[in-house]
Amino acid sequence: MTEADILNLISTGESETCEFKSSFNAETVETLVAFANSKGGTVLVGVNNSGKIIGVELQKETLRLWLNEVKSKTSPMLIPDVKALTANDKTIVVFSVKEYPVKPVAVKGRFYRRVANSNSLMTASEVSELYMQTMQYSWDSYPYPNATPDDLDNEKIERFVSKVKENKRLIISGTSMDVLRKLSLIKDDKPTNASMLLFAK
């Protein structure tokens, strides 16, 4: 992430995937947990609520101590990416976390999710529902990082579709890509881990 990236992120304001913090505190960890339980996101430490860059003072071990605090207070253990960057001649610490594959993540026994630009404490029923969803959502159904449909071998796909139609186990129609979408092997125009295992060039 460059200075221009940071300034662009700040200009768009706090959102479902971005939050500003004047300093690192307990709420920073709560926000990272909320992001992990939702779509992932970024926390900029050293930026106040209005989007003004105020910067932070860092000592030699500061980043390691902050990261250890996140790890020690979360379960399952959350390990975000953390970097110290410069914007407008001031130091900003950028915490980034992806959607966690096994949810929900807790901080000191409390569960949060991201709603619009704020963190929401989850109810017992929401925690239970999210857990059940996670257990039914296996690794092979996640999008393969940085993959596109161009990474798939059309001949392999055509053979697969032909065999499915021959066996008449599924009534499917449309192009090969339509079939993969219907079978959830492509999600949001991105091949899943399963489709890459089966059809990668």
C-alpha positions as a printed NumPy array, in Angstrom:
array([[  0.   ,   0.   ,   0.   ],
       [  1.415,   3.374,  -1.047],
       [  0.849,   6.857,   0.356],
       [ -1.563,   7.507,  -2.505],
       [ -3.507,   4.363,  -1.58 ],
       [ -3.786,   5.538,   2.03 ],
       [ -4.942,   9.016,   1.057],
       [ -7.501,   7.532,  -1.327],
       [ -8.766,   5.205,   1.397],
       [ -9.078,   8.092,   3.842],
       [-10.901,  10.232,   1.294],
       [-13.649,   7.618,   0.941],
       [-14.261,   7.663,   4.703],
       [-15.141,   4.935,   7.164],
       [-17.156,   2.097,   5.688],
       [-18.058,  -1.556,   5.954],
       [-14.409,  -2.403,   5.28 ],
       [-12.479,   0.592,   6.657],
       [-12.172,   2.311,  10.042],
       [-10.03 ,   5.115,  11.459],
       [ -8.458,   5.072,  14.924],
       [ -6.551,   7.912,  16.575],
       [ -4.61 ,   5.355,  18.615],
       [ -4.371,   1.608,  19.116],
       [ -6.827,   0.466,  21.786],
       [ -9.345,  -2.248,  22.677],
       [-11.749,  -0.964,  20.026],
       [ -9.097,  -1.574,  17.379],
       [ -9.135,  -5.283,  18.226],
       [-12.942,  -5.314,  18.244],
       [-12.985,  -3.792,  14.762],
       [-10.517,  -6.347,  13.406],
       [-12.718,  -9.118,  14.814],
       [-15.805,  -7.515,  13.241],
       [-14.012,  -7.374,   9.884],
       [-12.89 , -11.012,  10.203],
       [-16.493, -12.048,  10.882],
       [-17.709, -10.094,   7.85 ],
       [-15.932,  -9.279,   4.573],
       [-12.502,  -8.355,   5.927],
       [-11.205,  -4.799,   6.145],
       [ -8.559,  -2.258,   7.107],
       [ -7.965,  -0.225,  10.257],
       [ -5.853,   2.931,   9.931],
       [ -4.286,   3.861,  13.267],
       [ -3.193,   7.485,  13.346],
       [ -6.272,   8.902,  11.636],
       [ -9.064,  10.533,  13.649],
       [-12.802,  10.057,  13.099],
       [-13.036,  13.028,  10.754],
       [-10.322,  11.598,   8.505],
       [ -7.505,  13.895,   9.636],
       [ -4.067,  12.293,   9.705],
       [ -2.619,  12.84 ,  13.185],
       [ -0.003,  10.079,  13.1  ],
       [  1.301,   7.836,  15.86 ],
       [  4.579,   7.568,  17.764],
       [  6.255,   4.192,  17.362],
       [  8.987,   2.619,  19.437],
       [ 11.17 ,  -0.277,  18.325],
       [  8.797,  -2.987,  19.601],
       [  5.454,  -1.192,  19.187],
       [  4.154,  -3.104,  16.188],
       [  5.118,  -6.456,  17.683],
       [  3.396,  -5.584,  20.966],
       [  0.223,  -4.462,  19.186],
       [  0.167,  -7.583,  17.05 ],
       [  0.677,  -9.788,  20.112],
       [ -2.237,  -8.047,  21.82 ],
       [ -4.512,  -8.844,  18.887],
       [ -3.37 , -12.459,  18.891],
       [ -3.711, -12.941,  22.649],
       [ -7.199, -11.427,  22.899],
       [ -8.837, -13.237,  19.974],
       [-10.14 , -16.763,  19.525],
       [ -9.554, -18.364,  17.084],
       [ -6.28 , -16.436,  17.053],
       [ -6.42 , -13.551,  14.594],
       [ -3.149, -12.563,  12.897],
       [ -3.691,  -9.444,  10.775],
       [ -1.178,  -7.945,   8.374],
       [  0.373,  -4.86 ,   9.967],
       [  2.558,  -2.173,   8.393],
       [  3.825,   1.253,   9.379],
       [  3.555,   3.686,   6.461],
       [  4.002,   7.404,   5.945],
       [  1.318,   9.792,   4.715],
       [  1.592,  13.58 ,   4.825],
       [  4.926,  13.139,   6.638],
       [  3.222,  11.325,   9.519],
       [  3.304,   7.67 ,  10.531],
       [  0.167,   5.593,  10.098],
       [ -0.149,   1.951,  11.102],
       [ -2.265,  -0.131,   8.739],
       [ -3.945,  -3.291,  10.036],
       [ -5.512,  -5.478,   7.36 ],
       [ -7.517,  -8.639,   7.914],
       [ -9.352, -10.924,   5.517],
       [-12.65 , -12.643,   6.113],
       [-11.795, -15.49 ,   8.468],
       [-12.578, -18.968,   7.065],
       [-13.711, -20.342,  10.453],
       [-16.225, -18.023,  12.081],
       [-17.143, -16.461,  14.378],
       [-13.98 , -14.953,  15.855],
       [-14.268, -13.603,  19.407],
       [-12.432, -10.965,  21.408],
       [-12.474, -11.752,  25.126],
       [-15.528, -13.954,  24.603],
       [-17.543, -11.324,  22.73 ],
       [-18.471, -11.56 ,  19.051],
       [-18.776,  -8.607,  16.687],
       [-19.728,  -8.19 ,  13.055],
       [-19.461,  -5.186,  10.752],
       [-22.677,  -3.355,   9.898],
       [-22.247,  -0.32 ,   7.619],
       [-19.446,   1.69 ,   9.271],
       [-19.765,   0.404,  12.827],
       [-19.261,  -2.746,  14.903],
       [-22.314,  -4.62 ,  16.145],
       [-22.273,  -7.023,  19.084],
       [-23.714, -10.313,  17.877],
       [-26.601, -12.021,  19.623],
       [-26.439, -15.673,  20.662],
       [-28.637, -16.674,  17.717],
       [-26.431, -14.726,  15.272],
       [-23.317, -16.43 ,  16.657],
       [-24.953, -19.842,  16.297],
       [-26.158, -19.127,  12.755],
       [-22.768, -17.859,  11.602],
       [-21.062, -20.911,  13.075],
       [-23.443, -23.266,  11.264],
       [-22.907, -21.403,   7.989],
       [-19.146, -21.708,   8.396],
       [-19.288, -25.436,   9.059],
       [-21.204, -25.933,   5.819],
       [-18.83 , -23.752,   3.807],
       [-15.745, -25.791,   3.06 ],
       [-12.338, -24.757,   1.741],
       [-13.06 , -25.943,  -1.778],
       [-15.975, -23.504,  -2.128],
       [-13.846, -20.398,  -1.455],
       [-12.652, -18.304,  -4.436],
       [ -9.121, -19.138,  -5.532],
       [ -6.88 , -16.073,  -4.903],
       [ -6.369, -13.89 ,  -7.998],
       [ -7.839, -16.492, -10.362],
       [-10.112, -15.68 , -13.303],
       [-12.148, -17.904, -15.658],
       [ -9.286, -17.523, -18.171],
       [ -7.21 , -19.772, -15.898],
       [ -9.566, -22.673, -16.596],
       [ -9.134, -25.226, -19.39 ],
       [-12.228, -25.194, -21.623],
       [-11.625, -28.725, -22.883],
       [-11.604, -30.103, -19.343],
       [-14.801, -28.235, -18.594],
       [-16.518, -29.486, -21.766],
       [-15.618, -33.107, -20.938],
       [-17.017, -32.651, -17.449],
       [-20.247, -31.094, -18.703],
       [-20.691, -33.84 , -21.306],
       [-20.315, -36.58 , -18.68 ],
       [-22.792, -34.868, -16.375],
       [-25.331, -34.622, -19.194],
       [-24.733, -38.24 , -20.25 ],
       [-25.323, -39.553, -16.745],
       [-28.462, -37.401, -16.494],
       [-27.787, -36.822, -12.826],
       [-28.412, -33.126, -13.238],
       [-30.614, -31.248, -15.671],
       [-28.422, -28.338, -16.72 ],
       [-28.361, -26.022, -19.683],
       [-26.416, -23.039, -20.98 ],
       [-22.744, -22.538, -21.707],
       [-19.975, -24.319, -19.844],
       [-19.438, -21.251, -17.674],
       [-23.181, -21.127, -16.929],
       [-22.976, -24.72 , -15.735],
       [-20.029, -23.967, -13.455],
       [-21.913, -21.013, -11.991],
       [-24.986, -23.142, -11.349],
       [-22.809, -25.706,  -9.586],
       [-21.146, -22.907,  -7.506],
       [-17.762, -23.718,  -9.042],
       [-17.559, -20.079, -10.096],
       [-18.691, -17.39 ,  -7.656],
       [-18.761, -13.68 ,  -8.453],
       [-16.921, -14.509, -11.709],
       [-14.041, -16.097,  -9.769],
       [-13.141, -19.801,  -9.901],
       [-13.346, -21.592,  -6.566],
       [-10.563, -23.748,  -5.15 ],
       [-12.508, -26.786,  -6.349],
       [-12.8  , -25.549,  -9.933],
       [ -9.07 , -24.784, -10.034],
       [ -8.29 , -28.29 ,  -8.778],
       [-10.553, -29.78 , -11.428],
       [-10.109, -27.527, -14.458],
       [ -6.961, -25.387, -14.182],
       [ -4.832, -25.142, -17.316]])
